[in-house]
One Martini backbone bead per residue (centre of mass of N, CA, C, O) as a GRO file, in nm:
protein
  208
    1MET     BB    1  -8.520   0.811  -7.853
    2ILE     BB    2  -8.622   0.563  -7.687
    3PRO     BB    3  -8.892   0.375  -7.699
    4VAL     BB    4  -9.131   0.237  -7.564
    5GLY     BB    5  -9.146  -0.064  -7.382
    6ALA     BB    6  -9.099  -0.351  -7.284
    7LEU     BB    7  -8.977  -0.537  -7.090
    8LEU     BB    8  -8.728  -0.739  -7.048
    9ASP     BB    9  -8.670  -1.021  -7.155
   10GLU     BB   10  -8.527  -1.295  -7.038
   11ASP     BB   11  -8.280  -1.311  -7.223
   12THR     BB   12  -8.192  -1.029  -7.227
   13CYS     BB   13  -8.154  -0.988  -6.923
   14TRP     BB   14  -7.931  -1.218  -6.897
   15GLN     BB   15  -7.728  -1.095  -7.094
   16VAL     BB   16  -7.676  -0.843  -6.927
   17ILE     BB   17  -7.580  -0.977  -6.677
   18ASP     BB   18  -7.338  -1.119  -6.799
   19HIS     BB   19  -7.193  -0.887  -6.917
   20GLU     BB   20  -7.164  -0.729  -6.640
   21ARG     BB   21  -7.011  -0.944  -6.495
   22THR     BB   22  -6.757  -0.962  -6.684
   23SER     BB   23  -6.669  -0.654  -6.677
   24LEU     BB   24  -6.633  -0.644  -6.384
   25ALA     BB   25  -6.415  -0.853  -6.351
   26ASP     BB   26  -6.213  -0.714  -6.544
   27LEU     BB   27  -6.178  -0.477  -6.351
   28LEU     BB   28  -6.090  -0.614  -6.082
   29GLU     BB   29  -5.835  -0.776  -6.186
   30GLY     BB   30  -5.661  -0.487  -6.190
   31LEU     BB   31  -5.648  -0.453  -5.883
   32GLY     BB   32  -5.519  -0.313  -5.606
   33PRO     BB   33  -5.516  -0.358  -5.268
   34GLU     BB   34  -5.623  -0.062  -5.214
   35GLU     BB   35  -5.881  -0.069  -5.394
   36TRP     BB   36  -6.034  -0.293  -5.230
   37GLU     BB   37  -6.069  -0.101  -4.970
   38ARG     BB   38  -6.250   0.095  -5.071
   39PRO     BB   39  -6.498   0.299  -5.028
   40THR     BB   40  -6.845   0.311  -5.055
   41GLN     BB   41  -7.199   0.401  -5.113
   42CYS     BB   42  -7.244   0.115  -4.959
   43GLY     BB   43  -7.226   0.206  -4.677
   44ASP     BB   44  -6.962  -0.011  -4.523
   45TRP     BB   45  -6.860  -0.095  -4.794
   46ARG     BB   46  -6.636  -0.227  -4.983
   47VAL     BB   47  -6.532  -0.335  -5.274
   48ARG     BB   48  -6.504  -0.638  -5.176
   49ASP     BB   49  -6.808  -0.659  -5.059
   50VAL     BB   50  -6.948  -0.610  -5.321
   51ALA     BB   51  -6.826  -0.831  -5.497
   52ALA     BB   52  -6.911  -1.064  -5.305
   53HIS     BB   53  -7.220  -1.025  -5.325
   54LEU     BB   54  -7.245  -1.084  -5.638
   55THR     BB   55  -7.193  -1.404  -5.573
   56VAL     BB   56  -7.422  -1.522  -5.381
   57ALA     BB   57  -7.713  -1.578  -5.535
   58ALA     BB   58  -7.549  -1.771  -5.756
   59ARG     BB   59  -7.466  -1.995  -5.526
   60PHE     BB   60  -7.657  -2.029  -5.306
   61SER     BB   61  -7.841  -2.219  -5.159
   62TYR     BB   62  -8.126  -2.247  -4.990
   63GLY     BB   63  -7.980  -2.356  -4.732
   64GLN     BB   64  -7.783  -2.123  -4.701
   65VAL     BB   65  -7.988  -1.894  -4.680
   66MET     BB   66  -8.139  -2.008  -4.428
   67GLY     BB   67  -7.886  -1.993  -4.255
   68GLU     BB   68  -7.839  -1.688  -4.278
   69MET     BB   69  -8.123  -1.611  -4.160
   70ILE     BB   70  -8.065  -1.733  -3.878
   71ARG     BB   71  -7.819  -1.575  -3.814
   72ALA     BB   72  -7.988  -1.292  -3.859
   73ARG     BB   73  -8.278  -1.325  -3.730
   74GLY     BB   74  -8.459  -1.252  -4.003
   75ASN     BB   75  -8.277  -1.035  -4.132
   76TRP     BB   76  -8.231  -0.949  -4.452
   77ASN     BB   77  -8.022  -0.708  -4.446
   78ARG     BB   78  -7.823  -0.850  -4.251
   79MET     BB   79  -7.768  -1.095  -4.434
   80ILE     BB   80  -7.647  -0.951  -4.669
   81HIS     BB   81  -7.426  -0.815  -4.519
   82ASP     BB   82  -7.291  -1.061  -4.363
   83SER     BB   83  -7.230  -1.235  -4.630
   84ALA     BB   84  -7.040  -1.036  -4.769
   85VAL     BB   85  -6.823  -1.009  -4.531
   86ARG     BB   86  -6.746  -1.300  -4.537
   87GLU     BB   87  -6.670  -1.334  -4.847
   88ALA     BB   88  -6.452  -1.098  -4.843
   89ARG     BB   89  -6.222  -1.294  -4.711
   90ARG     BB   90  -6.133  -1.351  -4.959
   91PRO     BB   91  -5.942  -1.351  -5.212
   92ALA     BB   92  -5.943  -1.156  -5.482
   93ASP     BB   93  -5.921  -1.371  -5.700
   94GLU     BB   94  -6.152  -1.539  -5.596
   95ILE     BB   95  -6.372  -1.340  -5.640
   96VAL     BB   96  -6.344  -1.311  -5.944
   97ALA     BB   97  -6.394  -1.602  -6.009
   98LEU     BB   98  -6.680  -1.618  -5.888
   99LEU     BB   99  -6.791  -1.405  -6.070
  100ARG     BB  100  -6.746  -1.543  -6.339
  101SER     BB  101  -6.913  -1.814  -6.260
  102THR     BB  102  -7.194  -1.658  -6.276
  103THR     BB  103  -7.187  -1.674  -6.574
  104GLY     BB  104  -7.498  -1.833  -6.667
  105SER     BB  105  -7.652  -1.799  -6.430
  106ARG     BB  106  -8.001  -1.874  -6.279
  107ARG     BB  107  -7.987  -1.813  -6.001
  108LEU     BB  108  -8.198  -1.744  -5.717
  109ALA     BB  109  -8.323  -1.586  -5.466
  110PRO     BB  110  -8.549  -1.582  -5.268
  111MET     BB  111  -8.810  -1.392  -5.374
  112THR     BB  112  -8.695  -1.366  -5.669
  113SER     BB  113  -8.609  -1.210  -5.971
  114ARG     BB  114  -8.428  -1.120  -6.254
  115ARG     BB  115  -8.436  -0.813  -6.152
  116GLU     BB  116  -8.245  -0.819  -5.902
  117PRO     BB  117  -7.973  -0.878  -6.040
  118LEU     BB  118  -7.986  -0.634  -6.233
  119ILE     BB  119  -7.961  -0.424  -6.006
  120ASP     BB  120  -7.712  -0.520  -5.868
  121ILE     BB  121  -7.508  -0.491  -6.113
  122LEU     BB  122  -7.567  -0.207  -6.179
  123VAL     BB  123  -7.522  -0.061  -5.909
  124HIS     BB  124  -7.255  -0.199  -5.798
  125GLY     BB  125  -7.089  -0.113  -6.036
  126GLN     BB  126  -7.103   0.184  -5.949
  127ASP     BB  127  -6.990   0.168  -5.671
  128ILE     BB  128  -6.712   0.069  -5.769
  129ALA     BB  129  -6.631   0.301  -5.993
  130LEU     BB  130  -6.653   0.532  -5.803
  131ALA     BB  131  -6.437   0.438  -5.593
  132LEU     BB  132  -6.226   0.440  -5.847
  133GLY     BB  133  -6.273   0.667  -6.061
  134ARG     BB  134  -6.469   0.534  -6.277
  135ALA     BB  135  -6.608   0.457  -6.579
  136ARG     BB  136  -6.965   0.311  -6.609
  137GLU     BB  137  -7.174   0.202  -6.813
  138MET     BB  138  -7.536   0.210  -6.856
  139PRO     BB  139  -7.789   0.047  -6.982
  140ARG     BB  140  -8.082   0.186  -7.039
  141ALA     BB  141  -8.295  -0.035  -7.057
  142ALA     BB  142  -8.197  -0.173  -6.802
  143ALA     BB  143  -8.243   0.074  -6.619
  144ARG     BB  144  -8.536   0.095  -6.656
  145ASP     BB  145  -8.618  -0.179  -6.546
  146ALA     BB  146  -8.498  -0.137  -6.271
  147ALA     BB  147  -8.652   0.108  -6.195
  148ASP     BB  148  -8.933  -0.029  -6.204
  149ARG     BB  149  -8.868  -0.242  -5.977
  150VAL     BB  150  -8.821  -0.037  -5.748
  151CYS     BB  151  -9.109   0.101  -5.758
  152THR     BB  152  -9.263  -0.203  -5.722
  153MET     BB  153  -9.147  -0.333  -5.474
  154ARG     BB  154  -9.205  -0.584  -5.193
  155VAL     BB  155  -9.080  -0.853  -5.282
  156PRO     BB  156  -8.847  -0.771  -5.150
  157PRO     BB  157  -8.793  -0.525  -4.959
  158ARG     BB  158  -8.760  -0.201  -4.991
  159PRO     BB  159  -8.471   0.000  -4.869
  160TRP     BB  160  -8.592   0.249  -5.032
  161PRO     BB  161  -8.712   0.543  -5.050
  162LEU     BB  162  -8.928   0.741  -5.237
  163PRO     BB  163  -8.939   1.002  -5.406
  164ARG     BB  164  -9.119   1.310  -5.375
  165ALA     BB  165  -9.150   1.276  -5.719
  166ARG     BB  166  -9.093   1.341  -6.050
  167LEU     BB  167  -8.956   1.114  -6.265
  168VAL     BB  168  -8.729   1.199  -6.549
  169ALA     BB  169  -8.611   1.092  -6.843
  170THR     BB  170  -8.355   1.211  -7.095
  171ASP     BB  171  -8.264   0.916  -7.261
  172ILE     BB  172  -8.551   0.792  -7.200
  173GLU     BB  173  -8.873   0.666  -7.180
  174TRP     BB  174  -8.936   0.786  -6.846
  175SER     BB  175  -9.169   0.759  -6.552
  176HIS     BB  176  -9.234   0.873  -6.198
  177GLY     BB  177  -9.468   1.002  -6.038
  178ALA     BB  178  -9.517   1.302  -5.836
  179GLY     BB  179  -9.462   1.653  -5.862
  180LYS     BB  180  -9.169   1.746  -5.851
  181GLU     BB  181  -8.913   1.759  -6.080
  182ILE     BB  182  -8.674   1.495  -6.175
  183ARG     BB  183  -8.404   1.517  -6.398
  184GLY     BB  184  -8.236   1.250  -6.597
  185PRO     BB  185  -8.056   1.001  -6.633
  186ILE     BB  186  -8.137   0.681  -6.573
  187ALA     BB  187  -7.894   0.604  -6.413
  188ALA     BB  188  -7.929   0.835  -6.196
  189LEU     BB  189  -8.216   0.750  -6.108
  190LEU     BB  190  -8.139   0.486  -6.000
  191LEU     BB  191  -7.944   0.587  -5.772
  192LEU     BB  192  -8.159   0.736  -5.638
  193LEU     BB  193  -8.363   0.492  -5.584
  194THR     BB  194  -8.081   0.343  -5.427
  195GLY     BB  195  -7.942   0.569  -5.232
  196ARG     BB  196  -7.740   0.753  -5.445
  197GLU     BB  197  -7.757   1.073  -5.435
  198ALA     BB  198  -7.443   1.175  -5.465
  199ALA     BB  199  -7.398   1.022  -5.738
  200ALA     BB  200  -7.664   1.171  -5.887
  201GLU     BB  201  -7.682   1.485  -5.855
  202THR     BB  202  -7.498   1.615  -6.097
  203ARG     BB  203  -7.724   1.484  -6.314
  204LEU     BB  204  -7.950   1.668  -6.196
  205THR     BB  205  -8.291   1.830  -6.230
  206ARG     BB  206  -8.472   2.068  -6.045
  207THR     BB  207  -8.824   2.135  -6.043
  208GLY     BB  208  -9.071   2.364  -5.879
   0.00000   0.00000   0.00000
């Protein structure tokens, strides 16, 4: 068991984000045309939409984000969705190059901390891998940090309701909530917390 510790410090968090961005770009680089079009468990997004989304926050200026918000009539979730779909019209090799170019970037979307891009790259990396039938390991300490943030986020608003249960990780020391227990690896609990119940369910045990 990895002992309870503080949240990832700033440097470590960004190192994880950079590693995950690079490794995901490596995975995407070898995909065929059909694989780019596969549906994911992230709403109506295809693999290319998810990949394109992961390039936006690290590239768009504050003015671009505000322009996207105006276009989405102030709806945060619509802005995220529509900007990704538009960016996904780029050729696949350009999307991969843009994702690689975000490595080392510390740019954040308005009202976010470094923990939002951590959630994004961990969870969306799983969205892509699952759609492709690939295994993609999630670093446990980073997944714990991301799970903590999902449970406490207020701004930007959390788009997923929290489970009415006590979540207990079985591979790292972490728990949250009260009620009947849901136990499993921290990666599976993070997927559950971010609305990917079908992806998480086979690795979870419910008690009580």
